Amino acid sequence: MFEYPQGYELIAGVDEVGRGPLVGAVVTAAVILDPNNPIEGLADSKKLSEKKRLALAEEIKEKAFAWALGRAEANEIDEINILQASLLAMTRAVKSLKIQPHFVLVDGNKIPKDLDIPAQAVVKGDSLVAEISAASILAKVARDQEMEELDKQYPEYAFAQHKGYPTKLHLEKLAELGALPQHRRSFTPVKKVLETKFTDK
């Protein structure tokens, strides 16, 4: 059972989606919920069906005091590594909120160093804290939609199916077709493909 920090009126939850994929941005969300306007069914986005996630995302946007998305692009991930990029994207999400929270609850075990607001890391926060669950849902829906858009640009890579994660299908497509500008060059499977293409020439 998670105990909320006492004495803070506006609490934001923050979560990220997309640390594991080989392509695209890591996407984060920050959410301040309205305690007088509760949302039923909030949970870790990975445990919800796509239909349920989409419905909850709309409800969160309608009922929350404030919500915002943040991101770090593939080139930033390559430059500063995925952990630092995730923390940077979290900071961007919090700073983009139209109302600044008094306290931030961050999913995981690390707090972004650039947050100038009191914060606490919560392991498995997306299952324990409603605000973090809401953030995980918004981030997941936003990133999945980006992968569907990328799929329209490059249908041969099947991004709508694997969402950029290193599945067997994605790895096969990567080996066959090569890396796109949106691929994360510092990730081993992409790096291997780029090295192979380079040595083949």
PDB file of C-alpha atoms in Angstrom:
ATOM      1  CA  MET A   1       0.000   0.000   0.000  1.00  0.00           C
ATOM      2  CA  PHE A   2       1.500   3.333  -1.043  1.00  0.00           C
ATOM      3  CA  GLU A   3       1.313   6.273   1.351  1.00  0.00           C
ATOM      4  CA  TYR A   4       1.128   9.699  -0.246  1.00  0.00           C
ATOM      5  CA  PRO A   5       3.477  12.426   1.022  1.00  0.00           C
ATOM      6  CA  GLN A   6       1.609  14.640   3.461  1.00  0.00           C
ATOM      7  CA  GLY A   7       1.107  18.395   3.251  1.00  0.00           C
ATOM      8  CA  TYR A   8       1.143  18.775  -0.546  1.00  0.00           C
ATOM      9  CA  GLU A   9      -1.953  19.899  -2.376  1.00  0.00           C
ATOM     10  CA  LEU A  10      -1.056  19.313  -6.040  1.00  0.00           C
ATOM     11  CA  ILE A  11       0.752  16.041  -6.714  1.00  0.00           C
ATOM     12  CA  ALA A  12       1.859  15.027 -10.199  1.00  0.00           C
ATOM     13  CA  GLY A  13       2.616  11.501 -11.322  1.00  0.00           C
ATOM     14  CA  VAL A  14       5.219  10.946 -14.060  1.00  0.00           C
ATOM     15  CA  ASP A  15       5.998   7.890 -16.159  1.00  0.00           C
ATOM     16  CA  GLU A  16       7.776   6.994 -19.385  1.00  0.00           C
ATOM     17  CA  VAL A  17       7.085   4.603 -22.226  1.00  0.00           C
ATOM     18  CA  GLY A  18       9.579   3.458 -24.810  1.00  0.00           C
ATOM     19  CA  ARG A  19      12.864   2.677 -23.108  1.00  0.00           C
ATOM     20  CA  GLY A  20      13.118  -0.708 -24.824  1.00  0.00           C
ATOM     21  CA  PRO A  21      12.269   0.018 -28.485  1.00  0.00           C
ATOM     22  CA  LEU A  22      14.907   0.373 -31.164  1.00  0.00           C
ATOM     23  CA  VAL A  23      13.200   3.280 -32.884  1.00  0.00           C
ATOM     24  CA  GLY A  24      11.653   6.664 -32.100  1.00  0.00           C
ATOM     25  CA  ALA A  25      11.435   8.870 -29.051  1.00  0.00           C
ATOM     26  CA  VAL A  26      11.021   7.917 -25.412  1.00  0.00           C
ATOM     27  CA  VAL A  27       7.676   9.498 -24.458  1.00  0.00           C
ATOM     28  CA  THR A  28       6.666  10.622 -20.979  1.00  0.00           C
ATOM     29  CA  ALA A  29       3.576  12.081 -19.375  1.00  0.00           C
ATOM     30  CA  ALA A  30       2.893  14.062 -16.211  1.00  0.00           C
ATOM     31  CA  VAL A  31      -0.600  14.152 -14.687  1.00  0.00           C
ATOM     32  CA  ILE A  32      -2.198  16.019 -11.781  1.00  0.00           C
ATOM     33  CA  LEU A  33      -5.507  14.315 -10.992  1.00  0.00           C
ATOM     34  CA  ASP A  34      -8.565  16.011  -9.490  1.00  0.00           C
ATOM     35  CA  PRO A  35      -9.406  14.166  -6.235  1.00  0.00           C
ATOM     36  CA  ASN A  36     -13.031  15.326  -6.550  1.00  0.00           C
ATOM     37  CA  ASN A  37     -13.334  13.831 -10.037  1.00  0.00           C
ATOM     38  CA  PRO A  38     -12.045  10.246  -9.693  1.00  0.00           C
ATOM     39  CA  ILE A  39     -11.320   7.966 -12.636  1.00  0.00           C
ATOM     40  CA  GLU A  40     -12.224   4.288 -12.315  1.00  0.00           C
ATOM     41  CA  GLY A  41      -9.953   1.565 -13.652  1.00  0.00           C
ATOM     42  CA  LEU A  42      -6.558   3.300 -13.620  1.00  0.00           C
ATOM     43  CA  ALA A  43      -3.748   0.736 -13.789  1.00  0.00           C
ATOM     44  CA  ASP A  44      -0.339   0.102 -15.309  1.00  0.00           C
ATOM     45  CA  SER A  45      -0.882   0.779 -19.029  1.00  0.00           C
ATOM     46  CA  LYS A  46       0.805  -2.531 -19.956  1.00  0.00           C
ATOM     47  CA  LYS A  47      -1.946  -4.446 -18.121  1.00  0.00           C
ATOM     48  CA  LEU A  48      -4.805  -2.782 -20.009  1.00  0.00           C
ATOM     49  CA  SER A  49      -6.234  -3.605 -23.416  1.00  0.00           C
ATOM     50  CA  GLU A  50      -5.694  -1.040 -26.164  1.00  0.00           C
ATOM     51  CA  LYS A  51      -9.432  -0.250 -26.185  1.00  0.00           C
ATOM     52  CA  LYS A  52      -9.425   0.380 -22.410  1.00  0.00           C
ATOM     53  CA  ARG A  53      -6.258   2.518 -22.641  1.00  0.00           C
ATOM     54  CA  LEU A  54      -7.765   4.721 -25.335  1.00  0.00           C
ATOM     55  CA  ALA A  55     -10.986   5.229 -23.347  1.00  0.00           C
ATOM     56  CA  LEU A  56      -9.081   6.016 -20.139  1.00  0.00           C
ATOM     57  CA  ALA A  57      -6.731   8.417 -21.959  1.00  0.00           C
ATOM     58  CA  GLU A  58      -9.725  10.493 -23.074  1.00  0.00           C
ATOM     59  CA  GLU A  59     -11.175  10.453 -19.554  1.00  0.00           C
ATOM     60  CA  ILE A  60      -7.843  11.489 -18.020  1.00  0.00           C
ATOM     61  CA  LYS A  61      -7.559  14.422 -20.435  1.00  0.00           C
ATOM     62  CA  GLU A  62     -11.096  15.535 -19.563  1.00  0.00           C
ATOM     63  CA  LYS A  63     -10.962  15.128 -15.783  1.00  0.00           C
ATOM     64  CA  ALA A  64      -7.355  15.836 -14.724  1.00  0.00           C
ATOM     65  CA  PHE A  65      -6.389  19.252 -13.326  1.00  0.00           C
ATOM     66  CA  ALA A  66      -3.465  19.186 -15.747  1.00  0.00           C
ATOM     67  CA  TRP A  67      -1.585  16.813 -18.030  1.00  0.00           C
ATOM     68  CA  ALA A  68       1.350  17.153 -20.401  1.00  0.00           C
ATOM     69  CA  LEU A  69       3.584  15.016 -22.561  1.00  0.00           C
ATOM     70  CA  GLY A  70       7.383  15.137 -22.756  1.00  0.00           C
ATOM     71  CA  ARG A  71       9.845  13.382 -25.039  1.00  0.00           C
ATOM     72  CA  ALA A  72      13.464  12.820 -25.910  1.00  0.00           C
ATOM     73  CA  GLU A  73      14.244  11.996 -29.526  1.00  0.00           C
ATOM     74  CA  ALA A  74      16.321   9.106 -30.871  1.00  0.00           C
ATOM     75  CA  ASN A  75      19.359  11.353 -31.452  1.00  0.00           C
ATOM     76  CA  GLU A  76      19.185  12.561 -27.828  1.00  0.00           C
ATOM     77  CA  ILE A  77      18.956   8.951 -26.630  1.00  0.00           C
ATOM     78  CA  ASP A  78      22.064   8.134 -28.682  1.00  0.00           C
ATOM     79  CA  GLU A  79      23.872  11.145 -27.249  1.00  0.00           C
ATOM     80  CA  ILE A  80      23.124  10.837 -23.509  1.00  0.00           C
ATOM     81  CA  ASN A  81      21.841   7.191 -23.174  1.00  0.00           C
ATOM     82  CA  ILE A  82      18.312   5.915 -22.661  1.00  0.00           C
ATOM     83  CA  LEU A  83      18.167   6.359 -18.876  1.00  0.00           C
ATOM     84  CA  GLN A  84      19.269  10.009 -18.996  1.00  0.00           C
ATOM     85  CA  ALA A  85      16.975  10.659 -21.973  1.00  0.00           C
ATOM     86  CA  SER A  86      14.016   9.172 -20.051  1.00  0.00           C
ATOM     87  CA  LEU A  87      14.744  11.418 -17.056  1.00  0.00           C
ATOM     88  CA  LEU A  88      15.117  14.441 -19.362  1.00  0.00           C
ATOM     89  CA  ALA A  89      11.768  13.657 -21.017  1.00  0.00           C
ATOM     90  CA  MET A  90      10.143  13.348 -17.574  1.00  0.00           C
ATOM     91  CA  THR A  91      11.452  16.789 -16.620  1.00  0.00           C
ATOM     92  CA  ARG A  92      10.081  18.199 -19.877  1.00  0.00           C
ATOM     93  CA  ALA A  93       6.641  16.716 -19.169  1.00  0.00           C
ATOM     94  CA  VAL A  94       6.499  18.217 -15.659  1.00  0.00           C
ATOM     95  CA  LYS A  95       7.704  21.622 -16.857  1.00  0.00           C
ATOM     96  CA  SER A  96       5.041  21.597 -19.593  1.00  0.00           C
ATOM     97  CA  LEU A  97       2.157  21.246 -17.118  1.00  0.00           C
ATOM     98  CA  LYS A  98      -0.097  24.306 -17.177  1.00  0.00           C
ATOM     99  CA  ILE A  99      -0.265  24.123 -13.348  1.00  0.00           C
ATOM    100  CA  GLN A 100       3.002  23.432 -11.557  1.00  0.00           C
ATOM    101  CA  PRO A 101       2.668  20.692  -8.914  1.00  0.00           C
ATOM    102  CA  HIS A 102       3.904  20.980  -5.319  1.00  0.00           C
ATOM    103  CA  PHE A 103       5.277  17.420  -5.352  1.00  0.00           C
ATOM    104  CA  VAL A 104       6.164  14.869  -8.049  1.00  0.00           C
ATOM    105  CA  LEU A 105       5.905  11.077  -7.819  1.00  0.00           C
ATOM    106  CA  VAL A 106       8.181   9.421 -10.385  1.00  0.00           C
ATOM    107  CA  ASP A 107       7.823   5.834 -11.565  1.00  0.00           C
ATOM    108  CA  GLY A 108      10.973   3.789 -10.980  1.00  0.00           C
ATOM    109  CA  ASN A 109      13.947   4.276  -8.689  1.00  0.00           C
ATOM    110  CA  LYS A 110      15.480   7.514  -9.990  1.00  0.00           C
ATOM    111  CA  ILE A 111      14.446  11.162  -9.779  1.00  0.00           C
ATOM    112  CA  PRO A 112      15.333  13.531 -12.644  1.00  0.00           C
ATOM    113  CA  LYS A 113      18.078  15.814 -11.325  1.00  0.00           C
ATOM    114  CA  ASP A 114      16.696  18.900 -13.074  1.00  0.00           C
ATOM    115  CA  LEU A 115      13.317  18.788 -11.330  1.00  0.00           C
ATOM    116  CA  ASP A 116      13.210  21.847  -9.082  1.00  0.00           C
ATOM    117  CA  ILE A 117      10.170  20.462  -7.218  1.00  0.00           C
ATOM    118  CA  PRO A 118      10.212  18.017  -4.252  1.00  0.00           C
ATOM    119  CA  ALA A 119       9.955  14.486  -5.651  1.00  0.00           C
ATOM    120  CA  GLN A 120       9.933  10.829  -4.704  1.00  0.00           C
ATOM    121  CA  ALA A 121      10.709   7.767  -6.827  1.00  0.00           C
ATOM    122  CA  VAL A 122       8.193   4.923  -6.512  1.00  0.00           C
ATOM    123  CA  VAL A 123       9.169   1.442  -7.709  1.00  0.00           C
ATOM    124  CA  LYS A 124       6.198  -0.138  -9.542  1.00  0.00           C
ATOM    125  CA  GLY A 125       4.507   3.255  -9.212  1.00  0.00           C
ATOM    126  CA  ASP A 126       2.412   2.616 -12.318  1.00  0.00           C
ATOM    127  CA  SER A 127       0.579  -0.101 -10.333  1.00  0.00           C
ATOM    128  CA  LEU A 128       0.524   1.688  -6.963  1.00  0.00           C
ATOM    129  CA  VAL A 129      -0.118   5.391  -7.610  1.00  0.00           C
ATOM    130  CA  ALA A 130      -3.160   6.629  -9.558  1.00  0.00           C
ATOM    131  CA  GLU A 131      -1.308   9.675 -10.905  1.00  0.00           C
ATOM    132  CA  ILE A 132       1.533   7.521 -12.246  1.00  0.00           C
ATOM    133  CA  SER A 133      -0.943   5.011 -13.740  1.00  0.00           C
ATOM    134  CA  ALA A 134      -2.659   7.900 -15.533  1.00  0.00           C
ATOM    135  CA  ALA A 135       0.711   9.166 -16.802  1.00  0.00           C
ATOM    136  CA  SER A 136       1.676   5.694 -18.043  1.00  0.00           C
ATOM    137  CA  ILE A 137      -1.612   5.451 -19.986  1.00  0.00           C
ATOM    138  CA  LEU A 138      -1.189   8.847 -21.682  1.00  0.00           C
ATOM    139  CA  ALA A 139       2.454   8.141 -22.573  1.00  0.00           C
ATOM    140  CA  LYS A 140       1.659   4.668 -23.937  1.00  0.00           C
ATOM    141  CA  VAL A 141      -1.259   5.894 -26.070  1.00  0.00           C
ATOM    142  CA  ALA A 142       0.842   8.786 -27.442  1.00  0.00           C
ATOM    143  CA  ARG A 143       3.822   6.575 -28.314  1.00  0.00           C
ATOM    144  CA  ASP A 144       1.687   3.860 -29.887  1.00  0.00           C
ATOM    145  CA  GLN A 145       0.045   6.500 -32.087  1.00  0.00           C
ATOM    146  CA  GLU A 146       3.489   7.705 -33.179  1.00  0.00           C
ATOM    147  CA  MET A 147       4.417   4.146 -34.139  1.00  0.00           C
ATOM    148  CA  GLU A 148       1.213   3.839 -36.162  1.00  0.00           C
ATOM    149  CA  GLU A 149       2.124   7.065 -37.993  1.00  0.00           C
ATOM    150  CA  LEU A 150       5.625   5.709 -38.667  1.00  0.00           C
ATOM    151  CA  ASP A 151       3.988   2.533 -39.965  1.00  0.00           C
ATOM    152  CA  LYS A 152       2.107   4.614 -42.555  1.00  0.00           C
ATOM    153  CA  GLN A 153       5.414   6.137 -43.702  1.00  0.00           C
ATOM    154  CA  TYR A 154       7.285   2.823 -43.752  1.00  0.00           C
ATOM    155  CA  PRO A 155       4.693   0.017 -43.954  1.00  0.00           C
ATOM    156  CA  GLU A 156       7.362  -2.550 -44.843  1.00  0.00           C
ATOM    157  CA  TYR A 157       8.800  -2.327 -41.274  1.00  0.00           C
ATOM    158  CA  ALA A 158       5.467  -3.300 -39.600  1.00  0.00           C
ATOM    159  CA  PHE A 159       5.792  -0.705 -36.806  1.00  0.00           C
ATOM    160  CA  ALA A 160       2.054  -0.892 -36.036  1.00  0.00           C
ATOM    161  CA  GLN A 161       2.584  -4.528 -35.037  1.00  0.00           C
ATOM    162  CA  HIS A 162       5.740  -4.443 -32.920  1.00  0.00           C
ATOM    163  CA  LYS A 163       5.692  -0.726 -31.894  1.00  0.00           C
ATOM    164  CA  GLY A 164       9.461  -0.526 -32.382  1.00  0.00           C
ATOM    165  CA  TYR A 165      10.342  -3.182 -29.774  1.00  0.00           C
ATOM    166  CA  PRO A 166      13.096  -5.669 -30.697  1.00  0.00           C
ATOM    167  CA  THR A 167      10.734  -8.509 -31.645  1.00  0.00           C
ATOM    168  CA  LYS A 168      11.766 -11.275 -34.050  1.00  0.00           C
ATOM    169  CA  LEU A 169       9.783  -9.536 -36.807  1.00  0.00           C
ATOM    170  CA  HIS A 170      11.410  -6.132 -36.197  1.00  0.00           C
ATOM    171  CA  LEU A 171      14.909  -7.642 -36.110  1.00  0.00           C
ATOM    172  CA  GLU A 172      14.227  -9.483 -39.377  1.00  0.00           C
ATOM    173  CA  LYS A 173      12.979  -6.276 -41.050  1.00  0.00           C
ATOM    174  CA  LEU A 174      15.947  -4.336 -39.715  1.00  0.00           C
ATOM    175  CA  ALA A 175      18.402  -6.890 -41.111  1.00  0.00           C
ATOM    176  CA  GLU A 176      16.592  -7.026 -44.446  1.00  0.00           C
ATOM    177  CA  LEU A 177      15.835  -3.316 -45.000  1.00  0.00           C
ATOM    178  CA  GLY A 178      18.464  -1.521 -42.913  1.00  0.00           C
ATOM    179  CA  ALA A 179      18.080   1.233 -40.321  1.00  0.00           C
ATOM    180  CA  LEU A 180      15.904   4.311 -40.753  1.00  0.00           C
ATOM    181  CA  PRO A 181      16.879   7.819 -39.577  1.00  0.00           C
ATOM    182  CA  GLN A 182      14.443   7.259 -36.658  1.00  0.00           C
ATOM    183  CA  HIS A 183      16.296   4.174 -35.396  1.00  0.00           C
ATOM    184  CA  ARG A 184      18.394   4.517 -32.228  1.00  0.00           C
ATOM    185  CA  ARG A 185      21.939   4.079 -33.437  1.00  0.00           C
ATOM    186  CA  SER A 186      23.408   3.368 -29.990  1.00  0.00           C
ATOM    187  CA  PHE A 187      21.186   0.287 -29.495  1.00  0.00           C
ATOM    188  CA  THR A 188      23.093  -2.948 -30.247  1.00  0.00           C
ATOM    189  CA  PRO A 189      20.813  -4.491 -32.941  1.00  0.00           C
ATOM    190  CA  VAL A 190      20.768  -1.201 -34.880  1.00  0.00           C
ATOM    191  CA  LYS A 191      24.501  -0.695 -34.401  1.00  0.00           C
ATOM    192  CA  LYS A 192      25.151  -4.214 -35.748  1.00  0.00           C
ATOM    193  CA  VAL A 193      23.026  -3.590 -38.846  1.00  0.00           C
ATOM    194  CA  LEU A 194      24.777  -0.276 -39.529  1.00  0.00           C
ATOM    195  CA  GLU A 195      28.220  -1.903 -39.109  1.00  0.00           C
ATOM    196  CA  THR A 196      27.229  -4.760 -41.458  1.00  0.00           C
ATOM    197  CA  LYS A 197      25.936  -2.382 -44.128  1.00  0.00           C
ATOM    198  CA  PHE A 198      29.114  -0.336 -43.784  1.00  0.00           C
ATOM    199  CA  THR A 199      31.450  -3.351 -44.137  1.00  0.00           C
ATOM    200  CA  ASP A 200      29.411  -4.717 -47.061  1.00  0.00           C
ATOM    201  CA  LYS A 201      30.132  -1.618 -49.157  1.00  0.00           C
TER     202      LYS A 201
END
